[in-house]
Each structure stands twice: as C-alpha cells, then as structure tokens.
XYZ file of C-alpha atoms in Angstrom:
429
model
C 49.418 83.052 87.987
C 49.868 82.339 84.289
C 52.283 84.710 82.574
C 50.846 86.938 79.901
C 51.698 85.863 76.360
C 53.497 88.215 74.053
C 51.678 89.891 71.222
C 52.023 88.384 67.788
C 53.555 91.259 65.850
C 56.703 90.585 63.845
C 60.001 92.364 64.479
C 59.425 94.458 61.358
C 56.038 95.606 62.570
C 57.375 96.393 66.048
C 60.220 98.443 64.547
C 57.790 100.329 62.295
C 55.628 101.182 65.315
C 58.589 102.628 67.220
C 59.508 104.848 64.243
C 56.118 106.570 64.098
C 55.933 110.193 65.163
C 53.699 110.960 68.170
C 51.280 112.792 65.855
C 51.023 109.810 63.487
C 50.531 107.464 66.420
C 47.670 109.605 67.736
C 46.022 109.719 64.300
C 46.314 105.945 63.970
C 44.764 105.422 67.405
C 41.998 107.911 66.624
C 41.259 106.057 63.379
C 40.912 102.790 65.301
C 38.703 104.486 67.890
C 36.557 105.938 65.089
C 35.731 102.390 64.057
C 34.636 101.733 67.622
C 32.524 104.892 67.454
C 30.738 103.628 64.358
C 30.233 100.178 65.861
C 28.886 101.618 69.099
C 26.473 103.794 67.170
C 25.188 101.034 64.889
C 24.840 98.594 67.781
C 23.140 100.840 70.328
C 21.066 103.256 68.271
C 18.304 100.642 68.022
C 17.696 101.086 71.754
C 16.719 104.732 71.376
C 14.798 104.158 68.145
C 13.042 100.981 69.270
C 9.566 102.607 69.451
C 10.047 104.102 65.958
C 11.160 100.744 64.549
C 8.192 99.012 66.169
C 5.686 101.595 64.866
C 7.086 101.408 61.332
C 7.703 97.672 60.947
C 5.061 96.245 63.303
C 2.168 98.707 62.973
C -0.648 96.258 63.670
C 0.952 94.791 66.774
C 1.997 98.247 68.011
C -1.595 99.471 67.713
C -2.967 96.546 69.709
C -0.193 96.156 72.320
C 2.695 98.566 72.622
C 4.497 96.342 75.129
C 4.355 93.277 72.884
C 5.507 95.304 69.865
C 8.493 96.726 71.764
C 9.399 93.282 73.057
C 9.303 91.846 69.520
C 11.251 94.797 68.109
C 13.987 93.900 70.600
C 14.761 90.984 68.241
C 16.529 93.576 66.055
C 19.002 94.096 68.896
C 19.354 90.364 69.492
C 19.948 89.680 65.774
C 22.923 92.040 65.670
C 24.312 90.433 68.820
C 23.887 86.972 67.279
C 25.911 88.144 64.269
C 28.712 89.208 66.586
C 28.679 85.823 68.326
C 28.964 83.960 65.027
C 31.377 86.326 63.300
C 33.938 86.947 66.056
C 35.460 83.463 66.373
C 34.954 82.590 62.705
C 36.661 85.647 61.226
C 39.365 85.657 63.922
C 40.303 82.050 63.184
C 40.326 82.522 59.415
C 42.034 85.925 59.245
C 44.690 85.811 62.008
C 47.468 85.602 59.381
C 46.138 88.469 57.240
C 47.787 91.923 57.230
C 45.860 93.771 59.898
C 45.511 97.185 58.280
C 43.874 95.749 55.161
C 41.714 93.460 57.276
C 40.456 96.397 59.348
C 39.604 98.351 56.193
C 37.638 95.448 54.712
C 35.773 94.975 57.975
C 34.659 98.628 58.002
C 33.547 98.295 54.369
C 31.411 95.325 55.466
C 29.908 97.464 58.227
C 29.075 100.186 55.717
C 27.291 97.802 53.360
C 25.454 95.965 56.150
C 24.202 99.176 57.730
C 22.930 100.557 54.403
C 21.135 97.269 53.759
C 19.498 97.498 57.200
C 18.296 101.013 56.431
C 16.617 100.124 53.146
C 15.255 96.663 54.050
C 11.482 96.678 53.429
C 10.151 94.375 56.172
C 10.796 93.510 59.804
C 12.110 90.076 58.832
C 14.627 91.455 56.319
C 15.801 94.102 58.790
C 16.484 91.314 61.289
C 18.501 89.398 58.661
C 20.611 92.406 57.705
C 21.223 93.335 61.347
C 22.597 89.818 61.829
C 24.898 90.220 58.814
C 25.986 93.684 59.969
C 27.088 92.203 63.294
C 29.467 89.631 61.787
C 32.591 91.913 61.585
C 32.100 93.415 65.060
C 34.252 91.134 67.224
C 37.005 90.719 64.632
C 37.325 94.502 64.258
C 37.709 95.113 67.978
C 40.071 92.166 68.381
C 42.412 93.136 65.550
C 42.240 96.839 66.416
C 43.174 96.053 70.033
C 46.290 94.149 68.889
C 47.344 97.023 66.610
C 46.718 99.572 69.377
C 48.746 97.496 71.842
C 51.748 97.650 69.503
C 51.234 101.393 69.032
C 51.212 101.984 72.812
C 54.047 99.578 73.673
C 54.572 96.752 76.152
C 52.608 96.469 79.355
C 49.628 98.411 78.037
C 47.174 95.787 76.821
C 44.408 96.968 79.126
C 44.858 100.580 78.046
C 45.017 99.533 74.374
C 41.733 97.651 74.669
C 40.193 100.616 76.495
C 41.462 103.077 73.880
C 39.776 101.237 71.030
C 36.632 100.823 73.112
C 36.668 104.555 73.888
C 35.158 105.111 70.458
C 32.310 102.791 71.397
C 31.678 104.513 74.715
C 31.851 108.007 73.198
C 29.272 106.784 70.701
C 26.941 106.429 73.660
C 27.553 110.080 74.599
C 27.483 111.648 71.127
C 26.660 109.234 68.313
C 23.692 107.340 69.733
C 21.868 110.395 71.134
C 22.516 112.374 67.937
C 21.337 109.568 65.657
C 18.373 108.933 67.968
C 17.413 112.595 67.702
C 17.831 112.487 63.916
C 15.811 109.279 63.634
C 12.990 110.570 65.839
C 12.637 113.718 63.732
C 13.035 112.068 60.319
C 12.999 108.266 60.184
C 14.940 105.476 61.842
C 16.082 104.578 58.302
C 17.735 107.981 57.880
C 19.475 107.377 61.192
C 21.013 104.142 59.949
C 22.159 105.797 56.713
C 23.980 108.380 58.840
C 25.700 105.533 60.687
C 26.815 104.064 57.353
C 28.448 107.408 56.528
C 30.478 107.152 59.751
C 31.842 103.782 58.644
C 32.765 105.164 55.231
C 34.799 107.936 56.887
C 36.415 105.369 59.193
C 37.529 103.267 56.230
C 39.250 106.277 54.693
C 40.942 107.147 58.013
C 42.296 103.620 58.498
C 43.726 103.547 54.985
C 45.305 106.995 55.482
C 46.717 106.830 59.014
C 47.056 103.280 60.369
C 50.525 101.884 59.545
C 51.014 98.563 57.835
C 50.778 95.823 60.440
C 51.626 92.196 59.795
C 49.320 89.422 60.877
C 50.625 86.495 62.879
C 52.636 84.425 60.368
C 52.417 81.348 62.595
C 48.667 81.500 63.095
C 46.549 78.647 61.839
C 42.833 78.022 61.985
C 43.466 75.074 64.299
C 45.755 77.006 66.643
C 43.321 79.889 67.037
C 40.460 77.506 67.778
C 42.768 75.776 70.262
C 42.012 78.593 72.695
C 38.676 76.899 73.327
C 40.405 73.823 74.756
C 41.388 75.893 77.808
C 38.799 75.846 80.622
C 39.895 79.282 81.830
C 38.935 80.761 78.455
C 35.414 79.346 78.738
C 35.012 80.617 82.288
C 36.107 84.107 81.201
C 33.670 84.045 78.288
C 30.802 82.937 80.516
C 31.693 85.635 83.029
C 31.353 88.300 80.375
C 28.291 86.790 78.711
C 26.193 86.412 81.846
C 27.391 89.403 83.783
C 27.305 91.863 80.906
C 23.699 90.935 80.205
C 22.772 93.278 83.037
C 23.724 96.343 81.002
C 21.726 95.311 77.954
C 18.693 94.226 79.935
C 18.543 97.906 80.936
C 19.944 99.577 77.806
C 17.566 97.912 75.359
C 14.560 99.383 77.141
C 15.891 102.807 78.138
C 13.235 104.565 76.073
C 10.171 103.046 77.812
C 11.990 103.142 81.149
C 12.315 106.906 80.812
C 8.860 107.643 79.397
C 6.686 105.038 81.130
C 8.405 104.625 84.521
C 9.986 108.022 85.170
C 7.153 109.798 83.358
C 9.538 111.883 81.245
C 8.661 113.144 77.749
C 10.160 111.360 74.757
C 12.644 114.196 74.185
C 14.392 113.145 77.419
C 15.424 109.794 75.922
C 18.521 111.185 74.110
C 19.568 112.930 77.342
C 19.194 109.664 79.270
C 21.364 107.937 76.668
C 23.983 110.680 77.024
C 24.107 110.189 80.791
C 24.495 106.441 80.376
C 27.139 107.065 77.707
C 29.157 109.349 79.987
C 29.135 106.564 82.540
C 30.365 104.004 79.997
C 33.147 106.334 78.790
C 34.485 106.916 82.289
C 34.048 103.251 83.181
C 35.979 102.101 80.120
C 38.994 104.216 81.085
C 38.851 103.047 84.693
C 38.467 99.407 83.640
C 41.481 99.562 81.304
C 43.744 100.886 84.032
C 42.432 98.387 86.567
C 42.981 95.536 84.082
C 46.670 96.410 83.661
C 47.040 96.067 87.437
C 45.285 92.705 87.612
C 42.474 91.694 85.278
C 40.798 89.044 87.435
C 40.879 91.159 90.569
C 39.296 93.978 88.583
C 36.500 91.652 87.428
C 35.491 90.813 91.008
C 35.478 94.445 92.147
C 33.539 95.601 89.100
C 30.825 92.973 89.387
C 30.183 94.173 92.901
C 29.898 97.720 91.592
C 27.516 96.588 88.824
C 25.222 94.841 91.304
C 25.019 97.978 93.456
C 24.330 100.081 90.360
C 21.490 97.881 89.118
C 19.920 97.857 92.580
C 20.117 101.650 92.706
C 18.439 101.955 89.308
C 15.658 99.516 90.221
C 14.831 101.431 93.402
C 15.097 104.985 92.037
C 13.912 104.725 88.405
C 10.466 106.156 89.173
C 11.955 109.658 89.378
C 13.944 111.342 86.619
C 16.967 112.221 88.845
C 17.007 108.665 90.209
C 16.768 107.231 86.702
C 19.682 109.324 85.454
C 21.825 108.473 88.478
C 21.097 104.770 88.082
C 21.831 104.800 84.342
C 25.144 106.582 84.923
C 26.193 104.066 87.570
C 25.158 101.041 85.480
C 27.009 102.365 82.424
C 30.170 103.054 84.440
C 30.336 99.681 86.186
C 29.315 97.534 83.214
C 31.655 99.141 80.682
C 34.603 98.856 83.076
C 34.149 95.076 83.008
C 34.788 94.835 79.244
C 38.535 95.678 79.101
C 39.072 93.592 82.239
C 37.429 90.551 80.639
C 39.305 91.020 77.347
C 42.646 91.345 79.129
C 41.812 88.261 81.177
C 41.093 86.324 77.978
C 44.423 87.394 76.501
C 46.109 86.229 79.712
C 44.694 82.704 79.494
C 44.442 82.091 75.717
C 48.120 81.271 75.110
C 49.232 81.929 71.522
C 45.699 82.466 70.193
C 45.798 86.220 70.813
C 43.686 87.246 67.816
C 40.970 84.830 68.895
C 41.164 86.001 72.515
C 40.921 89.651 71.561
C 37.968 89.057 69.227
C 35.901 86.455 71.023
C 35.427 88.691 74.058
C 32.939 90.659 71.979
C 31.096 87.488 71.095
C 30.711 86.811 74.806
C 29.589 90.351 75.556
C 27.056 90.202 72.756
C 25.695 86.948 74.098
C 25.079 89.120 77.138
C 23.551 91.717 74.821
C 21.222 89.184 73.255
C 20.434 87.469 76.550
C 19.729 90.730 78.356
C 17.523 92.059 75.556
C 15.652 88.753 75.296
C 15.058 88.246 79.014
C 14.146 91.899 79.404
C 11.547 91.481 76.664
C 10.221 88.313 78.295
C 9.539 89.957 81.663
C 8.028 93.029 79.992
C 5.747 90.911 77.784
C 4.737 88.960 80.903
C 3.373 92.188 82.321
C 5.961 92.690 85.059
C 6.693 96.256 84.010
C 9.616 98.162 82.543
C 11.690 98.032 85.754
C 11.714 94.225 85.675
C 14.682 93.985 83.231
C 16.815 95.724 85.866
C 16.123 92.893 88.309
C 16.985 90.432 85.526
C 20.367 92.140 85.161
C 20.961 91.925 88.898
C 20.197 88.202 88.849
C 22.689 87.665 85.993
C 25.498 89.089 88.139
C 25.389 86.005 90.369
C 26.466 83.378 87.796
C 28.865 85.942 86.319
C 30.788 86.127 89.586
C 30.560 82.347 90.031
C 32.252 81.724 86.668
C 34.933 84.319 87.433
C 35.650 82.466 90.660
C 35.809 79.158 88.768
C 38.311 80.700 86.348
C 40.468 81.808 89.256
C 40.407 78.284 90.734
C 41.444 76.743 87.400
C 44.352 79.106 86.751
C 45.530 78.849 90.350
C 45.442 75.065 90.062
C 47.503 75.231 86.857
C 50.016 77.532 88.522
C 50.312 75.242 91.557
C 50.730 72.207 89.268
C 53.441 73.980 87.289
C 55.265 74.923 90.473
C 55.068 71.328 91.756
C 56.508 70.025 88.482
C 59.386 72.484 88.663
C 60.122 71.467 92.261
C 60.047 67.780 91.253
C 62.532 68.377 88.433
C 64.814 70.395 90.697
C 64.771 67.634 93.332
C 65.591 64.906 90.825
C 68.503 66.926 89.494
C-alpha cells in the first residue's frame, strides 16, 4: 500500500498547535464545525423547501403539473452542486499557499454574500445563478478546514479530523435543515435563506476569534496541486464518490414528496423525516471517520454494501411512515460514512497535493449530488413515481464499487512495482 503523505503545515504552525490549551483547541474545532453546519444548511435546505420554491418561482408550471415543477425546481440543487464542482479544484489550486485562517474567513464571507443574493433574487433563473455562485467556496472550505483540524488533533487522525469538520454538516441535517425548513414553510423560503446567511456571519466571527493562525503550504504551486489529477488512483477515488454518493441525493432531494405522496404523511412530517435522516448522517459520519483511520479503502467497500442494503430497504418500505423513517435513517448513516473514507483515501493517493485532495472530494460528492438530483427528477418526470429515485441510487452503487475496486488494483500494482524495484536494486548491490 502507498504510505500516507504528511500534512503540509510548517514547523511553526505545528508548534503553535501543540501550545494551544484544550479549551482553545475545542473552540477552534467548534468554529470549523460551525462552518460545516452553515454549509450543510445552505446546501440541503432546498430539499425541504422544494415545493415552496416551485410554487413561488414556477407558479404556472406548478399549477399545471406539480411533478414537472418539482423536477425543474431540483435544478436549484444541481446548480449549487455544480458550483462546488467548479470551485473546489480551482480555489484549492490557487489558494494552497495562502494563510489558512484568513482563507477560511474569506470563504465564509463569500458564503454569506452568496446566500443573501439567493434569498433576494427575483426570478428562478437568477436564483439558479446565485446558487451556483454560492457553491463555489464549498469544497475549498471543507478541504482547508480538514487540514487545520488534522493539525489540531495531531498525527494519525486524518479520518477523525475530516469527520469532525463534517460533523457540522451532519448536525445541520438534524437541527439546521429541519429548523430552516419549518421557518421557510411558515414564512417564506427567502426568509429561510436569510437565516442561513446569519449562520455564516456568526461563523466568520468565530473563525477570526478562535482559530489559530495557520500557515499555508509554502511549497505549493498551481501546477503541483493540479498534478494530483495525473494519478489514476485519484480519479478512481473521485468517481467512486461521485457515482456512489449520488444514491443519497437521489433520495434526499425528493424527501418532501416521498413523505407526503408515497407515505401519505402530512407536510408537517417533512421536518421530522429530515431530522431522522440527519441523525443517521451524524452517526454515520463518526463511524466513517473511525473506519477510515483503520483503512480507508476497506471502509469504502463495507460502506457501499451497507448503502445498497439501505436503499433497498427504503424502496420496499417507503409506503408506510415507519418504513420511510427507518429507510431514511439507514440511507443517511451509510452514505455519510462513505464521505470521510473517500476523503482519507484521496489524501492517501494524492501525494503532496494535500489541499487539492482534501477539497476535491467535495467536488466529487457534489457531482453525486447533482447527478442524483437530476436522475431522480428524470424518473419522476417520466411518471415512474417518487420511489423511483431510490432505485436510481441503488443502481449508482454498482459503478461506485467498480471504481473503488479499480483504485485498489492500481495502488496494489504500484506497490508491487515499487517492491520489485527495491528488490532489483538490492540484488544488484
């Protein structure tokens, strides 16, 4: 197996991290997780408010065909995901040398502005544009925050560091998304997005107050960071996350109609369904981080199996409210556990391009977000029903596992080649 590369902090940064008090370390980690909380809320709240967005921005289409309006409104979700895909590698490559505390603060300012713009945009088309722009800082924030958290937690804890930052995102599914969904349903989806912007403003203040100064990688260059993409194992890991993670978003995007139209529950149950799914993602994130530290690729294989079982359970039981809630919990747990495993795997195979590896994982996952939302909308618009996206997610697990297996073959081949070279040198000596 390929040895894990060291993190890119300087000796001064590492020494500063070791001198922090436990209380200051916890506050710094909480500040980083708060950013994840805001990102999780801004990314996922559209799922719960999708009917409200469709009614407000697409009134004519909604009146004539609710299914077509909901499917088109799903473009709002896909636009944000597209912003993540574009922004993650671009910002990571450009900003790898920048001081990480200041970079994190500027990224949360960008989130604040982008979310406010989304809330006040007058038309469906402008909302889509601003959701794309709001998604640009997403991957870079998580990537840089994961590197800072890894230094705060110490060596051998990359999986836990990734999971800690992502904990904010998963808790958003338990608290932030249901709360903002409730607020948006009883006021306006625009008010909901303004509340999300307030979360980012608080996060910016917390980062400036509690996160210690953290140097960027002084040796990073745009070319070196992009060099990660010359490694086949990196591409296989990205494709594993992109295709496999689409299963979660094929379901998540259409939770609201799944609950009301399939399970026959009233609309007030939607926030509760999101809470159940969010509890699953929170637990899964913690489990996935610990599994990743024990072997990232092995964890990926186990967790894809769990995701397939979860999606099958949801598809078969979604017609009843208890079955729906059980299936959502299982899907959230299995899918979210994959994320820290994939990110740790990317950091294992990306060599010196650690900022790129930590950031681009979120581009891959949001390709899954966009793909799942799009394909889910396609099968719904085709008249196959609101359970059909669950079967789409199950189908996406197959190529996800195939690419994980291909990544294993490539890295094993590299390891065997390296061992053969060492034996050849030893023999000649």
